[in-house]
Amino acid sequence: MNKASRIFWPVLVTPKNAIVKHTEQLSRSQKLLTEMGLVKPGSNGTFQIMPICQRVLDKCTELVQQNMQNAGGQKITLPILTPTQLWKKTGRLDGDISEFYMVRDRSGKQFLMSPTHEEAITAMLATNAPISYRQLPLRLYQIGPKFRDELKSRFGLMRAKEFLMKDMYTFDLSTEAAKDTYTAISAAYDHLFNQLEVPFVKVNAATGMMGGSLSHEYHYISAVGEDTLLQCQVCNYAGNAEILGETESAESAKCPNCNGVNLSQVRGIEVAHTFLLGDKYSKPLGATFLNTAGKPEPLIMGCYGIGITRVIAAALEVLSSEQELRWPKLLAPFDVCVIGPKQGSKEQQVAESIETELLSQLTQICRAQDLLHDDRKDLTIGKRLLDAKRLGHPLIIVVGAKAAQAEAPKLEIHVSGSEKQDLDREAVLRVVAAHIKRKRKLLTFTDNTETAPASMKQQSALFN
């Protein structure tokens, strides 16, 4: 199991009388992650992930991978550097590329530090073209760093210059088949965001520089969100205000579906995006397949992104209080934190015996790697409990003076977001078992409506 005394955890300590001056507006998630030593600022717009937060990042990555593989995805890795000549062929180098990083090698050849990989993966397939229609559909994804020189890098991991992203690129033999793929991957996205149990909305979106004929965004609703989302109260159409055109303000907008003017609006943090691209990239780059008649045709594409680091920060923004982190169940760094008696306390000997047995029993219920033992017994129980609450552990178990009572010994259990309870050991173990059972159900459910607190059927409630 994990020992708190061995974890690198550089908590930001601010003297009581210090005057703290922030040169930028901090979001709730950024403030808590920084103060608790889970994320440290690097250079402007870049961040260093510390061990506790790295556990969260790994869990989120694994959950995304499971859903992509269940949707028929195959994992690959593409170079971060993409030759600019590929972007010239698709015409995207002529657009607004001010937020992209450019580098040159020693021979003078220019590369993009890829913000996205449509050109790179399409060019790769073109080197194998034409492929047979029997090999389609093809769904390839990767998880890796992306780079964008944000003009306003802010709110920590939510808008950083370097971030972790899952990007999938799909290839089909027709527009109809590509729409089927779009439906399948969108369903996988719905499934993933339902598993996380953070209220979300899915809205129509502009295709922008990516191009294509169809696009949707997934958003977490938050006051710090940079996007304005609109929903028609007549036909329930929901979309990003961007699709209404730059000259129309959200206040005077009309529904593009029914032309109604009764639109409600909220702010959203974009965490995922899907595009139906058509042949925008395959035609200029020569990525083709052989049809049933043996003739080459351009591959029909889609692309699908999830900002993994942004999902984590945005989820915390929605769930956390001003003083304490709150994690989605499947992403919490640890399931259980056990706090034993202080060194030298009168109950130490008896309580430590119970603590040892409890830790052994807990490893039979949850994975040892998801169990944290706060063994910093030079600190008071109160200090360790404060740290544990701020870190947002789903379950905190305190083995203190009440555990050493001769009659009816009790353990103190704190369930994240709830009042503490004093329970006997067997009752505490049942609480832990119920939590683990719930996690397993979230990991295995297949019906999108089973555990969805904010499925698309509930979208309207999030706008009100």
Short mmCIF file of C-alpha atoms in Angstrom, two decimals:
data_model
loop_
_atom_site.label_atom_id
_atom_site.label_comp_id
_atom_site.label_asym_id
_atom_site.label_seq_id
_atom_site.Cartn_x
_atom_site.Cartn_y
_atom_site.Cartn_z
CA MET A 1 0.00 0.00 0.00
CA ASN A 2 1.02 3.65 -0.26
CA LYS A 3 2.62 5.48 2.65
CA ALA A 4 1.96 9.20 2.94
CA SER A 5 5.42 9.74 4.42
CA ARG A 6 7.03 8.46 1.20
CA ILE A 7 4.98 10.45 -1.32
CA PHE A 8 6.56 13.53 -2.89
CA TRP A 9 3.93 16.10 -2.12
CA PRO A 10 5.26 19.69 -2.13
CA VAL A 11 2.39 21.52 -0.39
CA LEU A 12 2.47 25.28 -0.91
CA VAL A 13 2.87 26.84 2.53
CA THR A 14 1.79 30.46 2.89
CA PRO A 15 2.64 32.31 6.12
CA LYS A 16 -0.43 33.41 8.08
CA ASN A 17 0.23 37.14 7.74
CA ALA A 18 1.45 37.02 4.16
CA ILE A 19 -0.26 39.16 1.54
CA VAL A 20 -0.83 36.97 -1.50
CA LYS A 21 -0.82 38.78 -4.83
CA HIS A 22 -2.05 36.93 -7.90
CA THR A 23 -1.11 38.37 -11.27
CA GLU A 24 -3.74 36.17 -12.92
CA GLN A 25 -7.23 35.04 -12.12
CA LEU A 26 -7.18 31.60 -10.54
CA SER A 27 -9.87 29.01 -11.03
CA ARG A 28 -10.95 26.84 -8.10
CA SER A 29 -9.23 23.76 -9.52
CA GLN A 30 -5.99 25.62 -10.24
CA LYS A 31 -5.88 27.13 -6.75
CA LEU A 32 -6.47 23.81 -4.97
CA LEU A 33 -4.17 21.72 -7.16
CA THR A 34 -1.36 24.24 -6.68
CA GLU A 35 -1.83 24.79 -2.95
CA MET A 36 -2.01 21.04 -2.28
CA GLY A 37 1.20 20.39 -4.19
CA LEU A 38 -0.41 18.20 -6.86
CA VAL A 39 0.51 20.45 -9.80
CA LYS A 40 3.39 22.92 -9.96
CA PRO A 41 3.76 25.73 -12.51
CA GLY A 42 6.60 25.32 -14.98
CA SER A 43 7.12 28.10 -17.48
CA ASN A 44 4.20 30.30 -18.48
CA GLY A 45 1.37 27.98 -19.55
CA THR A 46 3.14 24.72 -18.69
CA PHE A 47 2.73 22.55 -15.61
CA GLN A 48 4.57 19.83 -13.73
CA ILE A 49 2.39 16.94 -12.57
CA MET A 50 3.33 15.62 -9.14
CA PRO A 51 2.91 11.92 -8.10
CA ILE A 52 -0.60 12.14 -6.58
CA CYS A 53 -2.02 13.95 -9.61
CA GLN A 54 -0.10 11.64 -11.95
CA ARG A 55 -2.13 8.78 -10.50
CA VAL A 56 -5.29 10.63 -11.52
CA LEU A 57 -3.89 11.29 -14.99
CA ASP A 58 -3.01 7.61 -15.43
CA LYS A 59 -6.50 6.52 -14.35
CA CYS A 60 -8.16 8.96 -16.73
CA THR A 61 -5.90 7.83 -19.56
CA GLU A 62 -6.69 4.18 -18.90
CA LEU A 63 -10.44 4.88 -18.80
CA VAL A 64 -10.26 6.73 -22.13
CA GLN A 65 -8.26 3.87 -23.65
CA GLN A 66 -10.80 1.28 -22.53
CA ASN A 67 -13.61 3.18 -24.18
CA MET A 68 -11.68 3.74 -27.41
CA GLN A 69 -10.72 0.07 -27.65
CA ASN A 70 -14.31 -0.98 -26.97
CA ALA A 71 -15.28 1.24 -29.92
CA GLY A 72 -12.86 -0.59 -32.20
CA GLY A 73 -9.92 1.77 -31.78
CA GLN A 74 -6.34 0.68 -32.32
CA LYS A 75 -3.60 2.62 -30.53
CA ILE A 76 -0.69 4.13 -32.43
CA THR A 77 1.95 6.80 -31.81
CA LEU A 78 2.71 9.57 -34.28
CA PRO A 79 5.70 11.97 -34.17
CA ILE A 80 5.12 15.25 -32.38
CA LEU A 81 6.84 17.04 -35.26
CA THR A 82 4.81 17.30 -38.49
CA PRO A 83 6.43 18.70 -41.68
CA THR A 84 4.76 21.99 -42.61
CA GLN A 85 4.66 20.88 -46.26
CA LEU A 86 1.79 18.54 -45.35
CA TRP A 87 -0.20 21.47 -43.98
CA LYS A 88 0.56 23.38 -47.18
CA LYS A 89 -1.01 20.59 -49.23
CA THR A 90 -4.27 20.74 -47.24
CA GLY A 91 -4.32 24.55 -47.19
CA ARG A 92 -4.30 24.82 -43.41
CA LEU A 93 -0.92 26.56 -43.34
CA ASP A 94 -2.60 29.53 -45.03
CA GLY A 95 -5.07 29.94 -42.17
CA ASP A 96 -4.57 31.47 -38.75
CA ILE A 97 -1.66 29.50 -37.28
CA SER A 98 -0.56 32.14 -34.76
CA GLU A 99 -1.09 29.79 -31.82
CA PHE A 100 1.05 27.00 -33.27
CA TYR A 101 4.70 26.38 -32.48
CA MET A 102 7.10 26.16 -35.44
CA VAL A 103 10.61 24.71 -35.31
CA ARG A 104 13.38 24.18 -37.87
CA ASP A 105 15.95 21.42 -38.01
CA ARG A 106 19.60 22.10 -38.80
CA SER A 107 18.96 21.79 -42.53
CA GLY A 108 16.28 24.50 -42.39
CA LYS A 109 13.29 22.17 -42.82
CA GLN A 110 10.26 23.52 -40.95
CA PHE A 111 7.98 21.52 -38.65
CA LEU A 112 4.87 22.11 -36.59
CA MET A 113 4.84 20.94 -32.99
CA SER A 114 1.57 19.25 -33.78
CA PRO A 115 -1.56 20.74 -32.22
CA THR A 116 -3.44 17.99 -34.09
CA HIS A 117 -2.49 15.17 -36.47
CA GLU A 118 -4.96 15.02 -39.38
CA GLU A 119 -2.26 15.67 -41.98
CA ALA A 120 0.29 13.37 -40.39
CA ILE A 121 -1.96 10.32 -40.14
CA THR A 122 -3.54 10.84 -43.55
CA ALA A 123 -0.10 11.13 -45.15
CA MET A 124 0.90 7.91 -43.36
CA LEU A 125 -2.09 6.08 -44.85
CA ALA A 126 -1.33 7.58 -48.25
CA THR A 127 2.04 5.81 -48.23
CA ASN A 128 0.10 2.53 -47.96
CA ALA A 129 -2.64 3.51 -50.42
CA PRO A 130 -4.63 2.13 -51.92
CA ILE A 131 -5.87 -0.18 -49.19
CA SER A 132 -8.75 -2.59 -49.68
CA TYR A 133 -12.32 -1.70 -48.72
CA ARG A 134 -12.22 -4.92 -46.68
CA GLN A 135 -9.84 -3.21 -44.21
CA LEU A 136 -12.39 -0.53 -43.42
CA PRO A 137 -13.55 0.97 -41.15
CA LEU A 138 -10.18 1.90 -39.66
CA ARG A 139 -10.12 3.62 -36.25
CA LEU A 140 -6.70 4.74 -35.05
CA TYR A 141 -6.02 6.73 -31.90
CA GLN A 142 -3.14 8.00 -29.83
CA ILE A 143 -2.62 9.66 -26.44
CA GLY A 144 0.14 12.20 -26.17
CA PRO A 145 1.16 15.83 -25.69
CA LYS A 146 -0.20 18.61 -27.86
CA PHE A 147 1.12 22.16 -28.11
CA ARG A 148 -0.71 25.45 -28.65
CA ASP A 149 0.72 28.90 -27.94
CA GLU A 150 -2.35 30.16 -26.13
CA LEU A 151 -2.69 33.94 -26.15
CA LYS A 152 -4.32 33.75 -22.73
CA SER A 153 -2.99 30.71 -20.94
CA ARG A 154 -5.02 30.57 -17.74
CA PHE A 155 -6.89 28.45 -15.22
CA GLY A 156 -4.04 25.97 -14.94
CA LEU A 157 -4.56 22.69 -16.75
CA MET A 158 -7.77 23.95 -18.36
CA ARG A 159 -5.99 26.15 -20.88
CA ALA A 160 -2.30 25.32 -21.02
CA LYS A 161 0.28 25.58 -23.77
CA GLU A 162 1.14 21.90 -23.43
CA PHE A 163 -1.56 19.36 -22.59
CA LEU A 164 -2.36 15.68 -22.84
CA MET A 165 -4.89 14.69 -25.48
CA LYS A 166 -6.51 11.62 -26.95
CA ASP A 167 -7.02 12.02 -30.67
CA MET A 168 -8.69 9.39 -32.86
CA TYR A 169 -8.81 9.41 -36.67
CA THR A 170 -11.26 7.22 -38.54
CA PHE A 171 -11.37 6.13 -42.18
CA ASP A 172 -14.41 4.79 -44.03
CA LEU A 173 -15.41 3.92 -47.58
CA SER A 174 -18.42 6.24 -47.83
CA THR A 175 -20.12 9.18 -46.17
CA GLU A 176 -22.87 6.85 -44.91
CA ALA A 177 -20.31 4.51 -43.33
CA ALA A 178 -18.45 7.50 -41.83
CA LYS A 179 -21.73 8.66 -40.24
CA ASP A 180 -22.13 5.21 -38.69
CA THR A 181 -18.62 5.51 -37.28
CA TYR A 182 -19.44 9.01 -36.02
CA THR A 183 -22.46 7.60 -34.19
CA ALA A 184 -20.39 4.76 -32.70
CA ILE A 185 -17.56 6.98 -31.43
CA SER A 186 -20.05 9.55 -30.12
CA ALA A 187 -21.74 6.76 -28.16
CA ALA A 188 -18.35 5.83 -26.70
CA TYR A 189 -17.87 9.46 -25.65
CA ASP A 190 -21.32 9.51 -24.04
CA HIS A 191 -20.40 6.32 -22.19
CA LEU A 192 -17.11 7.75 -20.94
CA PHE A 193 -18.60 10.99 -19.66
CA ASN A 194 -21.46 9.13 -17.99
CA GLN A 195 -18.88 6.94 -16.22
CA LEU A 196 -17.22 10.05 -14.81
CA GLU A 197 -20.54 11.18 -13.26
CA VAL A 198 -19.89 14.86 -13.91
CA PRO A 199 -22.88 16.69 -15.47
CA PHE A 200 -22.12 17.42 -19.13
CA VAL A 201 -23.83 18.72 -22.24
CA LYS A 202 -23.28 17.84 -25.88
CA VAL A 203 -23.85 20.69 -28.31
CA ASN A 204 -23.66 21.41 -32.02
CA ALA A 205 -20.43 23.18 -32.87
CA ALA A 206 -18.61 25.01 -35.64
CA THR A 207 -16.17 22.94 -37.70
CA GLY A 208 -13.62 25.78 -37.70
CA MET A 209 -10.15 25.18 -39.09
CA MET A 210 -10.66 21.42 -38.85
CA GLY A 211 -13.29 21.55 -41.58
CA GLY A 212 -15.90 18.94 -42.39
CA SER A 213 -19.68 18.82 -42.40
CA LEU A 214 -20.60 17.93 -38.81
CA SER A 215 -19.21 18.74 -35.38
CA HIS A 216 -20.23 18.38 -31.71
CA GLU A 217 -18.61 19.52 -28.47
CA TYR A 218 -18.84 18.08 -24.97
CA HIS A 219 -18.85 20.66 -22.17
CA TYR A 220 -18.79 20.82 -18.41
CA ILE A 221 -20.93 23.74 -17.22
CA SER A 222 -18.90 26.28 -15.24
CA ALA A 223 -18.73 30.03 -14.73
CA VAL A 224 -15.06 29.97 -15.77
CA GLY A 225 -15.90 28.31 -19.09
CA GLU A 226 -14.76 30.22 -22.17
CA ASP A 227 -17.62 29.12 -24.44
CA THR A 228 -21.18 30.43 -24.49
CA LEU A 229 -23.68 27.61 -25.01
CA LEU A 230 -27.23 28.22 -26.16
CA GLN A 231 -30.35 26.09 -26.00
CA CYS A 232 -33.64 26.80 -27.75
CA GLN A 233 -36.59 26.57 -25.36
CA VAL A 234 -38.88 25.73 -28.30
CA CYS A 235 -37.13 22.85 -30.10
CA ASN A 236 -34.35 22.01 -27.55
CA TYR A 237 -31.61 22.64 -30.13
CA ALA A 238 -28.30 23.20 -28.29
CA GLY A 239 -25.19 24.71 -29.76
CA ASN A 240 -22.06 26.74 -29.22
CA ALA A 241 -22.73 30.43 -29.86
CA GLU A 242 -19.88 30.35 -32.41
CA ILE A 243 -22.09 28.60 -34.95
CA LEU A 244 -24.40 31.62 -35.04
CA GLY A 245 -21.70 33.74 -36.64
CA GLU A 246 -19.28 36.34 -35.35
CA THR A 247 -21.63 39.26 -35.98
CA GLU A 248 -24.46 37.90 -33.83
CA SER A 249 -24.32 38.23 -30.07
CA ALA A 250 -25.69 35.52 -27.83
CA GLU A 251 -28.36 37.91 -26.51
CA SER A 252 -29.87 38.59 -29.93
CA ALA A 253 -29.28 35.15 -31.44
CA LYS A 254 -31.92 33.13 -33.22
CA CYS A 255 -32.14 29.35 -33.18
CA PRO A 256 -30.60 28.00 -36.41
CA ASN A 257 -33.01 25.07 -36.25
CA CYS A 258 -36.44 26.74 -35.79
CA ASN A 259 -35.54 30.45 -35.94
CA GLY A 260 -36.90 30.94 -32.43
CA VAL A 261 -35.54 33.72 -30.20
CA ASN A 262 -36.16 32.16 -26.78
CA LEU A 263 -32.64 30.90 -26.07
CA SER A 264 -31.15 30.17 -22.66
CA GLN A 265 -27.41 30.31 -22.18
CA VAL A 266 -24.67 29.01 -19.89
CA ARG A 267 -20.88 29.02 -19.88
CA GLY A 268 -19.10 25.78 -20.71
CA ILE A 269 -15.62 24.25 -20.56
CA GLU A 270 -14.99 22.22 -23.71
CA VAL A 271 -13.55 18.81 -22.84
CA ALA A 272 -14.08 16.87 -26.07
CA HIS A 273 -14.85 17.46 -29.75
CA THR A 274 -15.99 15.27 -32.66
CA PHE A 275 -15.79 16.04 -36.39
CA LEU A 276 -17.05 14.40 -39.58
CA LEU A 277 -14.32 15.50 -42.00
CA GLY A 278 -15.22 13.90 -45.33
CA ASP A 279 -12.34 13.94 -47.84
CA LYS A 280 -10.85 17.32 -46.80
CA TYR A 281 -7.50 15.68 -45.99
CA SER A 282 -7.57 12.42 -47.94
CA LYS A 283 -8.00 14.07 -51.35
CA PRO A 284 -5.04 16.48 -51.28
CA LEU A 285 -2.78 13.94 -49.56
CA GLY A 286 -3.76 11.01 -51.79
CA ALA A 287 -5.11 8.63 -49.15
CA THR A 288 -7.33 6.18 -51.05
CA PHE A 289 -8.85 2.71 -50.90
CA LEU A 290 -9.82 0.24 -53.61
CA ASN A 291 -13.58 -0.13 -53.92
CA THR A 292 -15.42 -3.34 -54.85
CA ALA A 293 -14.71 -2.64 -58.52
CA GLY A 294 -10.98 -2.32 -57.82
CA LYS A 295 -10.93 1.44 -58.41
CA PRO A 296 -9.33 3.93 -55.99
CA GLU A 297 -11.52 6.36 -54.04
CA PRO A 298 -10.63 8.92 -51.34
CA LEU A 299 -11.02 7.70 -47.78
CA ILE A 300 -13.80 9.41 -45.80
CA MET A 301 -12.52 10.66 -42.46
CA GLY A 302 -13.58 11.67 -38.98
CA CYS A 303 -11.57 12.92 -36.01
CA TYR A 304 -12.35 12.78 -32.31
CA GLY A 305 -10.48 14.52 -29.48
CA ILE A 306 -10.58 14.42 -25.69
CA GLY A 307 -8.46 16.80 -23.63
CA ILE A 308 -7.42 14.45 -20.84
CA THR A 309 -5.71 17.01 -18.59
CA ARG A 310 -8.58 19.41 -19.25
CA VAL A 311 -11.17 16.78 -18.27
CA ILE A 312 -9.44 16.40 -14.90
CA ALA A 313 -9.23 20.12 -14.18
CA ALA A 314 -12.75 20.83 -15.43
CA ALA A 315 -14.24 17.98 -13.39
CA LEU A 316 -12.59 19.39 -10.27
CA GLU A 317 -13.89 22.84 -11.15
CA VAL A 318 -17.45 21.50 -11.20
CA LEU A 319 -17.30 19.13 -8.23
CA SER A 320 -14.95 20.75 -5.70
CA SER A 321 -15.72 23.16 -2.90
CA GLU A 322 -13.62 26.29 -2.32
CA GLN A 323 -11.48 24.45 0.25
CA GLU A 324 -11.62 20.77 -0.70
CA LEU A 325 -11.04 18.81 -3.89
CA ARG A 326 -13.76 16.44 -5.09
CA TRP A 327 -12.86 13.75 -7.61
CA PRO A 328 -14.98 11.62 -9.91
CA LYS A 329 -15.07 8.18 -8.26
CA LEU A 330 -13.08 6.54 -11.04
CA LEU A 331 -10.33 9.17 -10.99
CA ALA A 332 -9.64 9.69 -7.27
CA PRO A 333 -5.92 9.09 -6.59
CA PHE A 334 -6.79 6.75 -3.70
CA ASP A 335 -10.07 5.17 -2.62
CA VAL A 336 -9.34 5.05 1.11
CA CYS A 337 -7.04 7.00 3.44
CA VAL A 338 -6.38 5.52 6.89
CA ILE A 339 -5.18 7.82 9.69
CA GLY A 340 -3.82 6.16 12.83
CA PRO A 341 -3.10 7.47 16.35
CA LYS A 342 -0.49 10.14 17.05
CA GLN A 343 2.91 9.01 18.22
CA GLY A 344 3.04 9.09 22.04
CA SER A 345 -0.72 9.29 22.60
CA LYS A 346 -2.21 7.22 25.41
CA GLU A 347 -4.31 5.20 22.96
CA GLN A 348 -1.41 4.51 20.58
CA GLN A 349 -0.73 0.86 21.49
CA VAL A 350 -4.34 -0.34 21.34
CA ALA A 351 -5.28 1.81 18.35
CA GLU A 352 -2.24 0.73 16.32
CA SER A 353 -3.19 -2.92 16.81
CA ILE A 354 -6.63 -2.16 15.37
CA GLU A 355 -5.05 -0.03 12.63
CA THR A 356 -2.83 -2.92 11.51
CA GLU A 357 -5.76 -5.34 11.32
CA LEU A 358 -7.89 -2.78 9.51
CA LEU A 359 -5.24 -2.16 6.84
CA SER A 360 -4.98 -5.90 6.24
CA GLN A 361 -8.75 -6.20 5.88
CA LEU A 362 -8.94 -3.22 3.53
CA THR A 363 -6.44 -4.77 1.13
CA GLN A 364 -8.87 -7.65 0.72
CA ILE A 365 -11.61 -5.24 -0.37
CA CYS A 366 -9.79 -2.66 -2.48
CA ARG A 367 -6.55 -2.80 -4.39
CA ALA A 368 -3.48 -2.14 -2.24
CA GLN A 369 -2.37 0.57 -4.69
CA ASP A 370 -5.63 2.44 -4.05
CA LEU A 371 -5.12 2.43 -0.28
CA LEU A 372 -3.23 5.29 1.39
CA HIS A 373 -1.87 4.91 4.91
CA ASP A 374 -1.12 8.31 6.45
CA ASP A 375 1.71 7.11 8.63
CA ARG A 376 2.98 10.60 9.53
CA LYS A 377 2.38 9.96 13.20
CA ASP A 378 4.47 12.90 14.34
CA LEU A 379 1.51 14.99 13.18
CA THR A 380 -1.78 15.22 15.05
CA ILE A 381 -4.83 13.38 13.77
CA GLY A 382 -6.45 16.77 13.17
CA LYS A 383 -3.65 17.98 10.89
CA ARG A 384 -3.64 14.76 8.88
CA LEU A 385 -7.44 14.77 8.66
CA LEU A 386 -7.39 18.34 7.32
CA ASP A 387 -4.89 17.33 4.62
CA ALA A 388 -6.94 14.25 3.71
CA LYS A 389 -10.14 16.26 3.37
CA ARG A 390 -8.50 18.91 1.21
CA LEU A 391 -7.07 16.17 -1.02
CA GLY A 392 -10.58 14.86 -1.48
CA HIS A 393 -10.11 11.19 -0.64
CA PRO A 394 -13.50 9.51 -1.16
CA LEU A 395 -13.20 7.66 2.17
CA ILE A 396 -11.14 8.66 5.21
CA ILE A 397 -10.94 6.33 8.20
CA VAL A 398 -9.58 7.61 11.52
CA VAL A 399 -8.32 5.12 14.10
CA GLY A 400 -8.14 7.31 17.19
CA ALA A 401 -9.17 7.39 20.84
CA LYS A 402 -12.66 6.04 20.13
CA ALA A 403 -11.13 2.93 18.59
CA ALA A 404 -9.30 2.19 21.86
CA GLN A 405 -12.45 2.18 24.00
CA ALA A 406 -12.86 -1.00 25.99
CA GLU A 407 -16.55 -1.12 25.20
CA ALA A 408 -18.03 -0.55 21.75
CA PRO A 409 -14.87 0.69 19.99
CA LYS A 410 -15.64 2.98 17.06
CA LEU A 411 -13.83 4.15 13.97
CA GLU A 412 -14.43 7.57 12.52
CA ILE A 413 -15.27 7.53 8.80
CA HIS A 414 -15.55 10.56 6.54
CA VAL A 415 -17.26 10.09 3.18
CA SER A 416 -16.36 12.87 0.76
CA GLY A 417 -19.03 15.55 0.82
CA SER A 418 -20.87 14.04 3.82
CA GLU A 419 -20.84 14.33 7.61
CA LYS A 420 -18.55 12.04 9.60
CA GLN A 421 -19.89 8.89 11.21
CA ASP A 422 -18.70 6.83 14.17
CA LEU A 423 -19.09 3.17 13.22
CA ASP A 424 -17.78 -0.19 14.33
CA ARG A 425 -15.17 -1.84 12.17
CA GLU A 426 -17.52 -4.17 10.32
CA ALA A 427 -19.81 -1.28 9.38
CA VAL A 428 -16.83 0.71 8.11
CA LEU A 429 -15.71 -2.21 5.97
CA ARG A 430 -19.22 -2.43 4.50
CA VAL A 431 -19.06 1.25 3.53
CA VAL A 432 -15.74 0.63 1.78
CA ALA A 433 -17.09 -2.46 0.03
CA ALA A 434 -20.11 -0.50 -1.22
CA HIS A 435 -17.83 2.19 -2.63
CA ILE A 436 -15.69 -0.37 -4.48
CA LYS A 437 -18.80 -2.11 -5.79
CA ARG A 438 -20.06 1.18 -7.15
CA LYS A 439 -16.73 1.80 -8.88
CA ARG A 440 -16.78 -1.62 -10.50
CA LYS A 441 -20.32 -1.02 -11.71
CA LEU A 442 -19.24 2.25 -13.30
CA LEU A 443 -16.36 0.48 -15.02
CA THR A 444 -18.52 -2.26 -16.46
CA PHE A 445 -21.90 -0.70 -17.25
CA THR A 446 -23.01 -0.80 -20.88
CA ASP A 447 -26.34 1.03 -20.80
CA ASN A 448 -25.70 4.76 -21.12
CA THR A 449 -28.82 5.56 -19.12
CA GLU A 450 -27.93 3.33 -16.18
CA THR A 451 -25.57 5.64 -14.31
CA ALA A 452 -25.85 8.89 -16.19
CA PRO A 453 -26.56 11.84 -13.91
CA ALA A 454 -26.45 14.18 -16.89
CA SER A 455 -27.14 12.24 -20.04
CA MET A 456 -28.45 14.08 -23.04
CA LYS A 457 -32.01 13.44 -21.79
CA GLN A 458 -31.20 15.73 -18.88
CA GLN A 459 -29.43 18.36 -20.93
CA SER A 460 -32.17 20.97 -20.58
CA ALA A 461 -31.89 20.96 -16.79
CA LEU A 462 -28.26 22.04 -17.03
CA PHE A 463 -29.23 25.11 -19.03
CA ASN A 464 -31.83 26.27 -16.52
#
